[in-house]
Coordinates of C-alpha atoms in Angstrom, one line a residue:
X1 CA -31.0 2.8 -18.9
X2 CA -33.1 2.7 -15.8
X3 CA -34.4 6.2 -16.4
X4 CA -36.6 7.9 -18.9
X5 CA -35.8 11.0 -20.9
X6 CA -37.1 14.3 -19.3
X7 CA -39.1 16.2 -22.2
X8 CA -39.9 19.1 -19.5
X9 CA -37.6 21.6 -21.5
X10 CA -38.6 21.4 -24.5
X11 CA -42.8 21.0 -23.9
X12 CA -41.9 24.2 -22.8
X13 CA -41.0 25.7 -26.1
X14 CA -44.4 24.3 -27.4
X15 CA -46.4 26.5 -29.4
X16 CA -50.2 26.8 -29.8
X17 CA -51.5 26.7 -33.4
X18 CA -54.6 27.2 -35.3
X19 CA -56.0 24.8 -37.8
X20 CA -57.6 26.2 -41.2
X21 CA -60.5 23.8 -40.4
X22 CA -62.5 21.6 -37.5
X23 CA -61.3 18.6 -36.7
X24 CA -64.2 15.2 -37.5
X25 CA -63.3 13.5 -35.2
X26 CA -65.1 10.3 -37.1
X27 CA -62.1 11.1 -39.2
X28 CA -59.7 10.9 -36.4
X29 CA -60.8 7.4 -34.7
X30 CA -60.8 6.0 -38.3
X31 CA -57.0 3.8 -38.7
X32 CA -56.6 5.5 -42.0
X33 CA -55.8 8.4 -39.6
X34 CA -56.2 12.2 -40.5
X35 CA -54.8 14.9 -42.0
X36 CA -54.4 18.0 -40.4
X37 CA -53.9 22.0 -42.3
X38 CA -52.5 24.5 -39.7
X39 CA -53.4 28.4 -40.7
X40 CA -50.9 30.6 -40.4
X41 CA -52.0 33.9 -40.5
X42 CA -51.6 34.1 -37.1
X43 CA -54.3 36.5 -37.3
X44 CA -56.4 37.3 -34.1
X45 CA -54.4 34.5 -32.5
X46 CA -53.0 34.7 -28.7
X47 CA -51.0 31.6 -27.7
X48 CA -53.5 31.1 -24.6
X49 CA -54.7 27.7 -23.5
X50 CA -58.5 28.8 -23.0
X51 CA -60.8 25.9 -24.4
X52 CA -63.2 28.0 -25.2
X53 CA -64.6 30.9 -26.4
X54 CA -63.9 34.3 -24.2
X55 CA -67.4 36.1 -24.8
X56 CA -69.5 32.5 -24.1
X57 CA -67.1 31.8 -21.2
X58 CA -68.1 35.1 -19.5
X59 CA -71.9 34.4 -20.5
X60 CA -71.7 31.1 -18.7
X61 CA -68.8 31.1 -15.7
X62 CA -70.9 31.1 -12.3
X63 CA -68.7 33.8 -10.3
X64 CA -70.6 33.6 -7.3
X65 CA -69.1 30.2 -6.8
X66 CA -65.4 32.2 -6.7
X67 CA -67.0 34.5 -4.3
X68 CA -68.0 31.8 -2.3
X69 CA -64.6 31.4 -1.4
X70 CA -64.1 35.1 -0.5
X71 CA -62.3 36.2 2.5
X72 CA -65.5 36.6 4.3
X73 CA -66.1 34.4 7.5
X74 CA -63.0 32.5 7.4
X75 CA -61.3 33.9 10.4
X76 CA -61.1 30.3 11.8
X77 CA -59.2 29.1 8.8
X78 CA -56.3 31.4 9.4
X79 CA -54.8 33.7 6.5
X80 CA -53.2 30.9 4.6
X81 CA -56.5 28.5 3.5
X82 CA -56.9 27.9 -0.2
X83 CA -59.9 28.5 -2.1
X84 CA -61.1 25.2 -1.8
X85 CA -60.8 24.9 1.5
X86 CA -63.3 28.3 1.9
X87 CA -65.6 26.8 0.0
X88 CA -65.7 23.4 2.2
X89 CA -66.4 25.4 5.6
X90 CA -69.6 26.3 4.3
X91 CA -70.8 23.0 3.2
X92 CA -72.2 19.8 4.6
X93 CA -70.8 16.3 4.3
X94 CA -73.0 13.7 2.0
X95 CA -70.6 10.8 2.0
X96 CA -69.8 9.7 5.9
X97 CA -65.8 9.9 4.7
X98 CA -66.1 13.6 3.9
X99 CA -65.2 13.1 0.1
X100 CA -68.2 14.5 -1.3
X101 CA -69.4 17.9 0.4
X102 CA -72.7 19.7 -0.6
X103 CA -74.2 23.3 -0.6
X104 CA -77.6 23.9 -1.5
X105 CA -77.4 27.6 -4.3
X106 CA -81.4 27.0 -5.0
X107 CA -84.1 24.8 -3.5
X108 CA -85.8 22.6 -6.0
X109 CA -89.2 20.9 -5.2
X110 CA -90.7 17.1 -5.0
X111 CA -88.9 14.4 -4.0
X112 CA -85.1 13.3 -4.7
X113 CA -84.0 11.5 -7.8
X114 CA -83.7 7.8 -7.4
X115 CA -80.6 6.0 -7.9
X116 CA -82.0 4.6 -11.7
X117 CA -83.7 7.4 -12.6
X118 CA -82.8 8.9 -16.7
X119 CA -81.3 12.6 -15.8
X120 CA -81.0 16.3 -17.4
X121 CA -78.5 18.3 -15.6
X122 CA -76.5 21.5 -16.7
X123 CA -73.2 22.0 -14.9
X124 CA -70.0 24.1 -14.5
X125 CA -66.9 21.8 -13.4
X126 CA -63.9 23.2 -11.8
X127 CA -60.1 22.4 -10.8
X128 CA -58.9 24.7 -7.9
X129 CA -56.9 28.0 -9.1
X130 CA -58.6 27.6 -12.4
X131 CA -59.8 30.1 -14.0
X132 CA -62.0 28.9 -16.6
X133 CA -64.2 25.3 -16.1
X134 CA -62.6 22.7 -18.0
X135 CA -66.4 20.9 -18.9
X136 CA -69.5 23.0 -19.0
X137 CA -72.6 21.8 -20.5
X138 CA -73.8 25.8 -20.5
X139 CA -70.9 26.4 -22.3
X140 CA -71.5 22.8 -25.3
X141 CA -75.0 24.8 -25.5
X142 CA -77.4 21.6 -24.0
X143 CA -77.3 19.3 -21.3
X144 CA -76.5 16.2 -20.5
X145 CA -79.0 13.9 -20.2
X146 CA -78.0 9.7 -19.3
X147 CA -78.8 7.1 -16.5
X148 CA -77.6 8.8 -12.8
X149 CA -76.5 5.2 -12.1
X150 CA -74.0 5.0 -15.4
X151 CA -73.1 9.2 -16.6
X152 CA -71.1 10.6 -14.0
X153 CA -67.9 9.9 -11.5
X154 CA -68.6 8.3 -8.4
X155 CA -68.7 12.2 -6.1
X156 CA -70.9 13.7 -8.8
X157 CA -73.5 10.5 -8.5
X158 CA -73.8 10.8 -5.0
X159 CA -74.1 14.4 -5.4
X160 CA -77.0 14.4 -7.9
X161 CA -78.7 11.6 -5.7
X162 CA -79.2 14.0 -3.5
X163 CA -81.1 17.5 -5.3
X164 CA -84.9 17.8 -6.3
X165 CA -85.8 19.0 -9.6
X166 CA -85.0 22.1 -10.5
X167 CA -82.4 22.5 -7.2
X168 CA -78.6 23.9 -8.2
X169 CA -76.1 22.8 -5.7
X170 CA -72.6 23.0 -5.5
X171 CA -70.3 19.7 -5.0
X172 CA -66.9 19.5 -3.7
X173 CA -65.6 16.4 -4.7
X174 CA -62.5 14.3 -3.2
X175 CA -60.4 12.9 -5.7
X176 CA -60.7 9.4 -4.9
X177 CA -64.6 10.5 -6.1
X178 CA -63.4 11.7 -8.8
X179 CA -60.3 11.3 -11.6
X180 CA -58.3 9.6 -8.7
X181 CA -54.3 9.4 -8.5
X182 CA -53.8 10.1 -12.1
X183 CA -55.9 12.8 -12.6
X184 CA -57.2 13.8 -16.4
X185 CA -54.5 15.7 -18.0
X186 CA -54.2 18.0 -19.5
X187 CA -57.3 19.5 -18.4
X188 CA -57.3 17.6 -15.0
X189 CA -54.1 17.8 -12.9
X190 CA -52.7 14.7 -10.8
X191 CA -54.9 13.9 -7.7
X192 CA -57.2 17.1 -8.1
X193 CA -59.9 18.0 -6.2
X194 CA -63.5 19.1 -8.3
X195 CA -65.6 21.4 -7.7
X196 CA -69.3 21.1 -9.5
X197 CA -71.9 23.3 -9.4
X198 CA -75.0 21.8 -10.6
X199 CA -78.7 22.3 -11.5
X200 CA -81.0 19.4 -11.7
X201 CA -83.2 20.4 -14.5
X202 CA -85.3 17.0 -15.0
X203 CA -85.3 13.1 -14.2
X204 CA -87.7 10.1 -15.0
X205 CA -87.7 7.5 -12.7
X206 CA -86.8 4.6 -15.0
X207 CA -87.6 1.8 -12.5
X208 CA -91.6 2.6 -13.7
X209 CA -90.0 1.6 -17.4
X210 CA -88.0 -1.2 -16.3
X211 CA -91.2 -2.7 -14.0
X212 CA -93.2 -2.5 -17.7
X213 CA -90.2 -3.6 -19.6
X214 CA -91.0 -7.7 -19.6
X215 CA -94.9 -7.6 -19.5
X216 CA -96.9 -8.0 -22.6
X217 CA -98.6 -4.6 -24.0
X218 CA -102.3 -6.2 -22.7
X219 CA -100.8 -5.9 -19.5
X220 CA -99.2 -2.6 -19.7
X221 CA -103.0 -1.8 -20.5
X222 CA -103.9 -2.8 -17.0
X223 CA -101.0 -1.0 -14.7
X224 CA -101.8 2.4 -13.3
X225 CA -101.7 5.1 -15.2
X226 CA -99.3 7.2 -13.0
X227 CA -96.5 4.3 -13.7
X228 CA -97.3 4.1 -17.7
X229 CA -96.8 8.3 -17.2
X230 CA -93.8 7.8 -15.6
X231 CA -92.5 4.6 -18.0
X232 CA -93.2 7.0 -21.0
X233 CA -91.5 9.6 -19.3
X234 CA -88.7 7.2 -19.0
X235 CA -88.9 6.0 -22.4
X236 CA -89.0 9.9 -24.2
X237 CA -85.6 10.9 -22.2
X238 CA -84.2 7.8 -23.0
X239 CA -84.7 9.0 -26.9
X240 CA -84.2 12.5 -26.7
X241 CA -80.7 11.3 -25.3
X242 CA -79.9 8.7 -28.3
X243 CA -81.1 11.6 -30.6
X244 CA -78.6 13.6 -29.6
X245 CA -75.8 11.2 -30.1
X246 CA -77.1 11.3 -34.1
X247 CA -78.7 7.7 -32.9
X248 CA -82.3 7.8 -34.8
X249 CA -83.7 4.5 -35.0
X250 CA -82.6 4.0 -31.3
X251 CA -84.8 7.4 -31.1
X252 CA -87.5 6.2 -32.6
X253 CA -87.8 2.7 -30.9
X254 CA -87.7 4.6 -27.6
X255 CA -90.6 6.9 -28.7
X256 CA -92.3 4.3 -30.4
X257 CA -92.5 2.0 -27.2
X258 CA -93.3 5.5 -25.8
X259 CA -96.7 5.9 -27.6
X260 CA -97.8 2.5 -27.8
X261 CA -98.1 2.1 -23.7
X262 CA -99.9 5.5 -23.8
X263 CA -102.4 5.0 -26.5
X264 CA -103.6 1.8 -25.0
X265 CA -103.7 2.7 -21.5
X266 CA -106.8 3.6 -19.5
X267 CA -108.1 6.9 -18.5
X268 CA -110.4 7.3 -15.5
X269 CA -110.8 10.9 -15.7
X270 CA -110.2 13.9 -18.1
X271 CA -106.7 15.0 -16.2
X272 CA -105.2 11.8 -16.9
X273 CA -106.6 12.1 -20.2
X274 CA -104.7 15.5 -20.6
X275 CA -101.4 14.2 -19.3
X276 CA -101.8 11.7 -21.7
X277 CA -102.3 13.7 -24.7
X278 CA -99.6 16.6 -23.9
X279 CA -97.3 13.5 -23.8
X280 CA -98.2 11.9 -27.0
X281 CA -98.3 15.5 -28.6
X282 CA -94.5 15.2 -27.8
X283 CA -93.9 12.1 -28.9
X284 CA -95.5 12.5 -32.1
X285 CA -93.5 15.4 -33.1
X286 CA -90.3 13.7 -32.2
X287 CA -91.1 10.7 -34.3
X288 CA -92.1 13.0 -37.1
X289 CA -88.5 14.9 -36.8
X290 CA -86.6 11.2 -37.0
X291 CA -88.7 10.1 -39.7
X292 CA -87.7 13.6 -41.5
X293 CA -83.9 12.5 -40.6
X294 CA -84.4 9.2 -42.2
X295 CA -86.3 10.6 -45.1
X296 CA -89.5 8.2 -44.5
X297 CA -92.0 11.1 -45.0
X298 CA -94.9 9.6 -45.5
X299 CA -94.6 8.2 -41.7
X300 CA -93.6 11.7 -40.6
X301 CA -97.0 12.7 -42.1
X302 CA -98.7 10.1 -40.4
X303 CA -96.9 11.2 -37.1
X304 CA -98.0 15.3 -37.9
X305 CA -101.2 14.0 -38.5
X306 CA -101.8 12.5 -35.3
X307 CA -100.0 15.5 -33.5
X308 CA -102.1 18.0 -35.2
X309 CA -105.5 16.5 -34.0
X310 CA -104.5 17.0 -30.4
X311 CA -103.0 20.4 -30.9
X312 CA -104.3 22.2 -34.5
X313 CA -102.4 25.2 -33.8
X314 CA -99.0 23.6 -33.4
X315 CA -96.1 25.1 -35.2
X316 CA -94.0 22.4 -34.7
X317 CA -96.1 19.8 -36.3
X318 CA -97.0 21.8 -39.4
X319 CA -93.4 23.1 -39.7
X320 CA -92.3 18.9 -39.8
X321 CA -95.4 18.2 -42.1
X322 CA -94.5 20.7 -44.3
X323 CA -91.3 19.6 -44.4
X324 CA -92.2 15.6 -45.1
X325 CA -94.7 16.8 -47.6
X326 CA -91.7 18.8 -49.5
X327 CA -90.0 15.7 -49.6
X328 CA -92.6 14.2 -51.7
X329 CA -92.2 17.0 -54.2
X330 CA -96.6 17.7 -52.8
X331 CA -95.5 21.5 -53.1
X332 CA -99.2 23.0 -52.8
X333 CA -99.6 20.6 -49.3
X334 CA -96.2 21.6 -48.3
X335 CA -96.8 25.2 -48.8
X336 CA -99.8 25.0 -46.8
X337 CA -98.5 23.5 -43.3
X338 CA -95.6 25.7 -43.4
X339 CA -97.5 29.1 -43.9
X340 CA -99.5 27.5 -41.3
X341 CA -96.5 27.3 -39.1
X342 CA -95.5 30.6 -39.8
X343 CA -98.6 31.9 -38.8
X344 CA -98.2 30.9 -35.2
X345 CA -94.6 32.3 -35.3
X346 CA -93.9 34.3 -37.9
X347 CA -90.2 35.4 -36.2
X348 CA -89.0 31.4 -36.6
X349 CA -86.2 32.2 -39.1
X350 CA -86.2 28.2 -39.9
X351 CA -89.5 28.0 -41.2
X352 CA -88.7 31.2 -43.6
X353 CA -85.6 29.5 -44.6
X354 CA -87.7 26.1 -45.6
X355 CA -90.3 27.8 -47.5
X356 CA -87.6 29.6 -49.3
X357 CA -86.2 26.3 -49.9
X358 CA -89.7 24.8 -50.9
X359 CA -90.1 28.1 -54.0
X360 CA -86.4 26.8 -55.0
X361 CA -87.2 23.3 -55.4
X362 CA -90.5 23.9 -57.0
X363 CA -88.7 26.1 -60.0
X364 CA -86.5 23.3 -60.2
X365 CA -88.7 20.1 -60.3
X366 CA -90.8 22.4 -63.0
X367 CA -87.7 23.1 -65.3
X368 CA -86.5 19.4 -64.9
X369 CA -89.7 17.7 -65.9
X370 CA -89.7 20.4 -68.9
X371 CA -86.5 19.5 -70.3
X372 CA -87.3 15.7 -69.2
X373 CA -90.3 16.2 -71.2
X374 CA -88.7 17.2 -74.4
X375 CA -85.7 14.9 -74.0
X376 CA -88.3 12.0 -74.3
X377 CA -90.7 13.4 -77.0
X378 CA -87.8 14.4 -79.3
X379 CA -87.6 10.6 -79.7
X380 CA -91.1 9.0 -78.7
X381 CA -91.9 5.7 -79.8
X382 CA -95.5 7.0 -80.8
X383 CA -98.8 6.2 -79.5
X384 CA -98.7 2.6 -79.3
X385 CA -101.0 1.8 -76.2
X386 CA -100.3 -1.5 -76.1
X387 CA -97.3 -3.0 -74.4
X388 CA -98.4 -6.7 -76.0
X389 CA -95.2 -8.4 -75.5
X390 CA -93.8 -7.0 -72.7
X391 CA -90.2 -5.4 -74.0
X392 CA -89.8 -2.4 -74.1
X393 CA -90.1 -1.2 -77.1
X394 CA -89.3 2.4 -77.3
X395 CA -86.4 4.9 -79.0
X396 CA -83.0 4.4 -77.8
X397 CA -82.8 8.0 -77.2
X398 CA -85.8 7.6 -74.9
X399 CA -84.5 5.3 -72.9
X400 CA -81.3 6.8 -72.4
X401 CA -83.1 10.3 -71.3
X402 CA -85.3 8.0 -69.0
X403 CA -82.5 5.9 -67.4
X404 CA -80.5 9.2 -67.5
X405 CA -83.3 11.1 -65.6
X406 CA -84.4 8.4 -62.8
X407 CA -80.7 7.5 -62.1
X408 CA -80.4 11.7 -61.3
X409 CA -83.4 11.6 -58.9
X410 CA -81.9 7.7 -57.2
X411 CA -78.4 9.1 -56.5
X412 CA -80.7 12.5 -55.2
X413 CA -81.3 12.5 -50.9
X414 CA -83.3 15.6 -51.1
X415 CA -86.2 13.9 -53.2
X416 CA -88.1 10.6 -52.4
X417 CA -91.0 11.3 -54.7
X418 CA -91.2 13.1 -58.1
X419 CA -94.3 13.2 -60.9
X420 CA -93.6 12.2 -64.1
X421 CA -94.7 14.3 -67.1
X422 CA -98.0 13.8 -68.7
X423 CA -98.7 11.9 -72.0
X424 CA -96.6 9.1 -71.9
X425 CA -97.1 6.0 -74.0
X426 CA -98.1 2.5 -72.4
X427 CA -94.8 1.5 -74.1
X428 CA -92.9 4.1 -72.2
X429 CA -94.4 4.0 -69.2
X430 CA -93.5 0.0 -69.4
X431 CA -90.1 0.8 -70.0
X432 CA -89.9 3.9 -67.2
X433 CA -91.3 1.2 -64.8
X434 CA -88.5 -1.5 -65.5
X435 CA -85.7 1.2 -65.2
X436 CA -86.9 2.3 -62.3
X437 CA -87.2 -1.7 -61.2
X438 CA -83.6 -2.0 -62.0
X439 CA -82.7 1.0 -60.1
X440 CA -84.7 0.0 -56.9
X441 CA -87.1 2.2 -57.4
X442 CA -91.2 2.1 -57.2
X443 CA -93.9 3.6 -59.9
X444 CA -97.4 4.5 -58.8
X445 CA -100.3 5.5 -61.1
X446 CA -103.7 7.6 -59.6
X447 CA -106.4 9.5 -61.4
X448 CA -107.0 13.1 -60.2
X449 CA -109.2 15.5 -62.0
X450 CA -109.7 12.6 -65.2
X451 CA -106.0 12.8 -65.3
X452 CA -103.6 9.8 -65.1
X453 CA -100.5 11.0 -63.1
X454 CA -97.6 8.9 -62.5
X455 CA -95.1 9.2 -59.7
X456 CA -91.6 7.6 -59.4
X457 CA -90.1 7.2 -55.5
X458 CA -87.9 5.8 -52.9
X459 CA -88.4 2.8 -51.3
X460 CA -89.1 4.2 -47.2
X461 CA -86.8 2.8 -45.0
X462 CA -87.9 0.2 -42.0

């Protein structure tokens, strides 16, 4: 009773197996649990215990840090020195206790990143005798961008402390740095030592953010522009990192507080007005991506807009534009910025696959408001023009083709704007508008070319 069972024996007999599909992992955190569908084909398969994929693996692995533990120059090690140990000869201490060891692949330039400062780094991590990394942001495809102070294990922290932009070092991290005692299984084994190798590929010093954080935006106005640079800086990482995690209204506050320090901040000369502006031409396209994401177009329009007059030939901004405009079923304006884009780069597969996706929808919207237009006028009310009492008197068969129709386009995400047809009756234009009341949604009436045109669309979100 004092011991535990010993499941050594049969882990062993443990088999690898292949599922038909990915795992969501949503799915798997939820407490209604998940339901797993193993293939077995068994096609292609080798029972390996490789995390990732061979052909990206070989892209990605850094070998030179294996040959840094080559036989070369370790006479005073003697014959029987592990890997590790090789690799720590030819490094320099960085913690006083020896636990975090350093050395320098490529120099970067400027000065160090401070302990608060918002990071990008890519990076290969290694356990000794391994032969694959178990994390590698080369290998996810994008790197990892968070606070130095709050991201990382202790080793790698200190270790990142100490590179200039754009320096790659290697780290040799102690595991009381590290996962400790207990390791990380499976990937991590018991009281394992780490080996990093690391490239610095941006930071923001955040304190500049943090000095603005609590002052009002007229005296943001009056700090120097260098620290509003830097703030914004701060600020654009910040988002680009809460965009990633799929967090867009965190996105957009961050680049919002972004832009509104660096349009109201004085400019003594024209360089400072050029850092400026390549700053906010950033900024402005992100918004206009979230905005997109959040289908609130007409603020992604805004956002192009004010991208465009800094940088007219921007592909970026008129791809986005184009893509907002789409959303408001404005096909000739949609057209417009995207041939635009492709214009400046006519290889960018995304932009053909939108404007393919803008002749698609087009053909639809025109055979929907064709057959919406006979559904209505096979029972029109007539040409009554004056809604006098207020009901909405109209054909039953009108208003079921009408509540029919606008409940299609609510339950819709693709649209958030469509044009009614042409020729409709006060009284059904009364009755369209208290559907569409019902069903949360907005009616707008304009005059273009002598013509009354009605549109029909989504309430933009906050």
């Amino acid at each position: 009773m004092d011991a535990v069972e010993d499941h050594e024996d049969e882990a062993q007999n443990f088999q690898n197996v292949r599922l038909s599909e990915a795992i969501d992992i949503r799915e798997l955190l939820d407490t209604s649990g998940a339901t797993f569908e193993v293939d077995t084909s068994n096609e292609n398969f080798e029972n390996d215990t490789s995390y990732y994929d061979k052909e990206e693996l070989l892209k990605c692995v850094k070998f030179d840090c294996f040959n840094a533990a080559s036989d070369e120059d370790d006479t005073e090690l003697g014959p029987g020195a592990t890997p590790f140990q090789k690799i720590a000869s030819k490094m320099i201490n960085l913690a006083a206790n020896g636990k975090v060891k350093k050395k320098v692949v490529r120099p970067g330039s400027g000065c160090t990143a401070p302990k608060n400062a918002v990071v990008t780094v890519h990076y290969n991590a290694y356990v000794e005798y391994g032969d694959e990394p178990y994390d590698s942001t080369w290998l996810r495809g994008y790197p990892i961008v968070c606070r130095l102070c709050e991201g990382f294990i202790p080793g790698l922290t200190v270790g990142i402390a100490s590179m200039k932009k754009g320096e790659t070092s290697r780290f040799l991290i102690h595991p009381d740095m590290a996962y400790g005692k207990m390791g990380c299984p499976p990937r991590i084994p018991q009281n394992a030592e780490l080996l990093f190798e690391v490239q610095l590929v941006n930071f923001a010093d955040n304190s500049a953010a943090e000095a603005l954080q609590d002052l009002s935006l007229d005296d943001c106005q009056k700090a120097d522009f260098n620290t509003i640079l830097k703030a914004a800086q701060a600020e654009h990482l910040a988002g680009n990192q809460l965009f990633k995690k799929d967090e867009i209204g965190g996105a957009i506050s961050k680049y919002r507080k972004a832009v509104n320090i660096l349009e109201k901040c004085h400019l003594k000369d024209e360089e400072e007005e050029a850092k400026q502006q390549h700053m906010l031409l950033k900024l402005y396209i992100n918004l206009a991506v979230c905005y997109n994401k959040q289908k609130a177009s007409k603020k992604a329009c805004i956002m192009c807009r004010s991208a465009l007059d800094i940088q007219q030939r921007n592909a970026k901004a008129h791809f986005n534009f184009g893509r907002a405009l789409l959303m408001l079923s404005d096909f000739d304006q949609a057209k417009h910025h995207l041939i635009a884009a492709q214009r400046i780069e006519p290889d960018n597969i995304s932009i053909s696959n939108e404007l393919k996706k803008l002749d698609k929808k087009q053909r639809t919207y025109e055979d929907d408001v064709k057959k919406f237009s006979q559904r209505m006028f096979e029972g029109t009310s007539g040409k009554d023009d004056d809604p006098a009492s207020k009901k909405c008197v109209v054909s039953a068969d009108f208003e079921n083709s009408a509540r029919e129709y606008l409940t299609e386009f609510a339950n819709n995400s693709e649209k958030v704007q469509m044009q009614l047809p042409s020729g409709l009756t006060a009284q059904e234009e009364f009755c369209i508008r208290q559907i569409s009341q019902q069903l949360r949604l907005s009616v707008r009436s304009q005059e273009r070319c002598g013509e009354k045109e009605v549109y029909v669309s989504k309430p933009q979100p906050e």
